[in-house]
Tab-separated table of C-alpha atoms in Angstrom:
chain	number	residue	atom	x	y	z
A	1	UNK	CA	44.804	-15.888	299.135
A	2	UNK	CA	41.560	-14.228	300.296
A	3	UNK	CA	39.454	-16.078	297.747
A	4	UNK	CA	41.109	-19.372	298.739
A	5	UNK	CA	40.411	-18.653	302.408
A	6	UNK	CA	36.762	-17.891	301.672
A	7	UNK	CA	36.414	-21.122	299.674
A	8	UNK	CA	38.048	-23.087	302.522
A	9	UNK	CA	35.408	-21.638	304.850
A	10	UNK	CA	32.671	-22.680	302.435
A	11	UNK	CA	31.797	-19.098	301.507
A	12	UNK	CA	30.740	-17.776	298.156
A	13	UNK	CA	32.102	-14.265	298.304
A	14	UNK	CA	30.260	-11.190	297.242
A	15	UNK	CA	32.516	-8.185	297.554
A	16	UNK	CA	36.205	-8.324	298.471
A	17	UNK	CA	38.550	-5.493	299.355
A	18	UNK	CA	42.217	-5.666	300.288
A	19	UNK	CA	44.148	-2.700	301.693
A	20	UNK	CA	47.726	-2.280	302.864
A	21	UNK	CA	48.202	-1.598	306.536
A	22	UNK	CA	49.842	1.534	307.879
A	23	UNK	CA	53.372	2.312	306.651
A	24	UNK	CA	54.027	-0.988	304.862
A	25	UNK	CA	53.153	-3.105	301.867
A	26	UNK	CA	53.803	-6.430	303.593
A	27	UNK	CA	50.751	-6.993	305.807
A	28	UNK	CA	47.374	-6.369	304.194
A	29	UNK	CA	43.836	-6.160	305.578
A	30	UNK	CA	41.267	-8.164	303.666
A	31	UNK	CA	37.517	-7.983	304.001
A	32	UNK	CA	34.981	-10.000	302.133
A	33	UNK	CA	31.241	-10.286	302.391
A	34	UNK	CA	29.423	-13.600	302.468
A	35	UNK	CA	25.881	-14.372	303.595
A	36	UNK	CA	25.333	-10.973	305.202
A	37	UNK	CA	28.583	-11.001	307.196
A	38	UNK	CA	31.936	-9.315	306.764
A	39	UNK	CA	35.008	-11.487	307.309
A	40	UNK	CA	38.193	-9.647	308.207
A	41	UNK	CA	41.611	-11.276	307.934
A	42	UNK	CA	45.245	-10.249	307.626
A	43	UNK	CA	47.455	-11.467	304.796
A	44	UNK	CA	51.228	-11.184	304.808
A	45	UNK	CA	52.488	-10.960	301.251
A	46	UNK	CA	56.047	-11.030	300.058
A	47	UNK	CA	58.502	-13.698	299.122
A	48	UNK	CA	56.946	-17.133	298.969
A	49	UNK	CA	53.372	-18.064	299.684
A	50	UNK	CA	51.177	-15.557	301.520
A	51	UNK	CA	50.562	-16.115	305.221
A	52	UNK	CA	46.962	-15.704	306.318
A	53	UNK	CA	46.119	-14.564	309.826
A	54	UNK	CA	42.467	-15.471	310.377
A	55	UNK	CA	40.430	-12.734	311.923
A	56	UNK	CA	36.980	-11.855	313.073
A	57	UNK	CA	33.598	-11.393	311.439
A	58	UNK	CA	30.654	-9.084	311.959
A	59	UNK	CA	27.157	-8.927	310.509
A	60	UNK	CA	26.603	-6.318	307.832
A	61	UNK	CA	24.712	-3.307	309.210
A	62	UNK	CA	21.037	-3.322	308.274
A	63	UNK	CA	19.254	-0.134	309.401
A	64	UNK	CA	15.826	-1.741	309.548
A	65	UNK	CA	17.141	-4.495	311.871
A	66	UNK	CA	20.050	-2.850	313.713
A	67	UNK	CA	18.560	0.633	314.189
A	68	UNK	CA	14.780	0.297	313.908
A	69	UNK	CA	14.154	3.185	316.329
A	70	UNK	CA	15.807	5.734	314.035
A	71	UNK	CA	13.069	7.980	312.692
A	72	UNK	CA	12.635	7.795	308.933
A	73	UNK	CA	13.592	11.006	307.203
A	74	UNK	CA	15.512	12.228	310.266
A	75	UNK	CA	18.935	13.849	310.341
A	76	UNK	CA	20.293	10.660	311.954
A	77	UNK	CA	18.940	8.487	309.141
A	78	UNK	CA	20.641	10.777	306.602
A	79	UNK	CA	23.904	10.696	308.605
A	80	UNK	CA	23.813	6.892	308.671
A	81	UNK	CA	23.220	6.806	304.902
A	82	UNK	CA	26.047	9.306	304.297
A	83	UNK	CA	28.476	7.385	306.552
A	84	UNK	CA	27.551	4.126	304.806
A	85	UNK	CA	28.079	5.733	301.401
A	86	UNK	CA	31.502	7.166	302.234
A	87	UNK	CA	32.517	3.852	303.855
A	88	UNK	CA	31.586	2.137	300.573
A	89	UNK	CA	29.043	-0.013	302.424
A	90	UNK	CA	31.672	-1.734	304.615
A	91	UNK	CA	29.824	-0.879	307.837
A	92	UNK	CA	28.924	-2.862	310.940
A	93	UNK	CA	28.162	-2.164	314.547
A	94	UNK	CA	31.226	-1.838	316.789
A	95	UNK	CA	31.734	-5.156	318.637
A	96	UNK	CA	32.193	-3.423	321.999
A	97	UNK	CA	29.904	-0.425	321.449
A	98	UNK	CA	26.650	-1.563	319.796
A	99	UNK	CA	25.454	2.056	319.507
A	100	UNK	CA	28.366	2.853	317.153
A	101	UNK	CA	28.285	2.267	313.404
A	102	UNK	CA	31.861	1.640	312.300
A	103	UNK	CA	33.807	1.725	309.039
A	104	UNK	CA	35.279	-1.789	308.803
A	105	UNK	CA	37.836	-0.865	306.165
A	106	UNK	CA	40.266	0.349	308.831
A	107	UNK	CA	41.245	-1.014	312.259
A	108	UNK	CA	44.192	-1.051	314.646
A	109	UNK	CA	44.958	-4.677	313.768
A	110	UNK	CA	44.329	-5.922	310.243
A	111	UNK	CA	42.378	-8.967	311.433
A	112	UNK	CA	40.083	-7.156	313.900
A	113	UNK	CA	36.564	-5.886	313.253
A	114	UNK	CA	36.785	-3.096	315.858
A	115	UNK	CA	36.949	-0.011	313.606
A	116	UNK	CA	39.188	3.040	313.868
A	117	UNK	CA	36.165	5.339	313.688
A	118	UNK	CA	32.415	5.439	313.606
A	119	UNK	CA	29.275	7.433	314.303
A	120	UNK	CA	27.063	7.155	317.360
A	121	UNK	CA	23.500	6.067	316.691
A	122	UNK	CA	21.252	7.646	319.319
A	123	UNK	CA	17.603	7.623	318.213
A	124	UNK	CA	16.725	9.997	321.070
A	125	UNK	CA	18.871	12.635	319.324
A	126	UNK	CA	17.803	11.901	315.756
A	127	UNK	CA	17.463	15.580	314.868
A	128	UNK	CA	21.103	16.342	315.746
A	129	UNK	CA	24.281	15.463	313.828
A	130	UNK	CA	25.530	11.975	314.666
A	131	UNK	CA	28.705	12.296	316.771
A	132	UNK	CA	31.851	11.030	315.025
A	133	UNK	CA	34.275	9.124	317.267
A	134	UNK	CA	37.789	7.685	316.881
A	135	UNK	CA	39.067	4.451	318.453
A	136	UNK	CA	42.838	4.327	318.218
A	137	UNK	CA	44.077	2.525	321.283
A	138	UNK	CA	47.414	0.882	320.604
A	139	UNK	CA	47.847	-1.622	323.394
A	140	UNK	CA	51.084	-3.543	323.951
A	141	UNK	CA	49.259	-6.732	322.909
A	142	UNK	CA	48.113	-5.192	319.620
A	143	UNK	CA	51.636	-3.920	318.942
A	144	UNK	CA	53.129	-7.383	319.606
A	145	UNK	CA	50.507	-9.020	317.368
A	146	UNK	CA	51.116	-6.643	314.483
A	147	UNK	CA	54.919	-6.922	314.742
A	148	UNK	CA	54.589	-10.705	314.750
A	149	UNK	CA	52.605	-10.476	311.483
A	150	UNK	CA	55.242	-8.189	309.970
A	151	UNK	CA	57.942	-10.691	310.884
A	152	UNK	CA	55.951	-13.489	309.248
A	153	UNK	CA	55.467	-15.635	312.324
A	154	UNK	CA	52.953	-18.487	312.039
A	155	UNK	CA	49.323	-17.646	312.810
A	156	UNK	CA	49.290	-19.506	316.145
A	157	UNK	CA	52.332	-17.552	317.352
A	158	UNK	CA	50.757	-14.276	316.228
A	159	UNK	CA	47.599	-15.129	318.162
A	160	UNK	CA	49.559	-15.802	321.344
A	161	UNK	CA	51.746	-12.706	320.836
A	162	UNK	CA	48.633	-10.542	320.691
A	163	UNK	CA	47.434	-11.614	324.154
């Protein structure tokens, strides 16, 4: 389903990962990389054809472009490299907090790019450990959107349920 979605968007995929969402094997989070961007979607699997819930995209993090002020050889540069390594390279800047490098593999909603956690990139504190932060706000809208996906509602109904 993810490969078909990418083809429908005109993308030649590089990497693809698909992970189950919390406490179920029905709704899955998919991420693929194409042309320097990560595309995040939800896929409901089960009986019958999968239902795809189109999501968001974010540019792949590039230290030389996205964090040029980070001193080379600094503790912060090493922390960014370590975070990227342990996130298997699925990293992008947080859409609402551009100073945060997030792990895109996990989010509150399976079709959002806002990550569950990330590290703060502050070049002024490049000699200190990068602070690790969590983002786990479960809003009523997110809950309604996720439950709509679990129930297998059409994508347009899921989008309106999540508002």
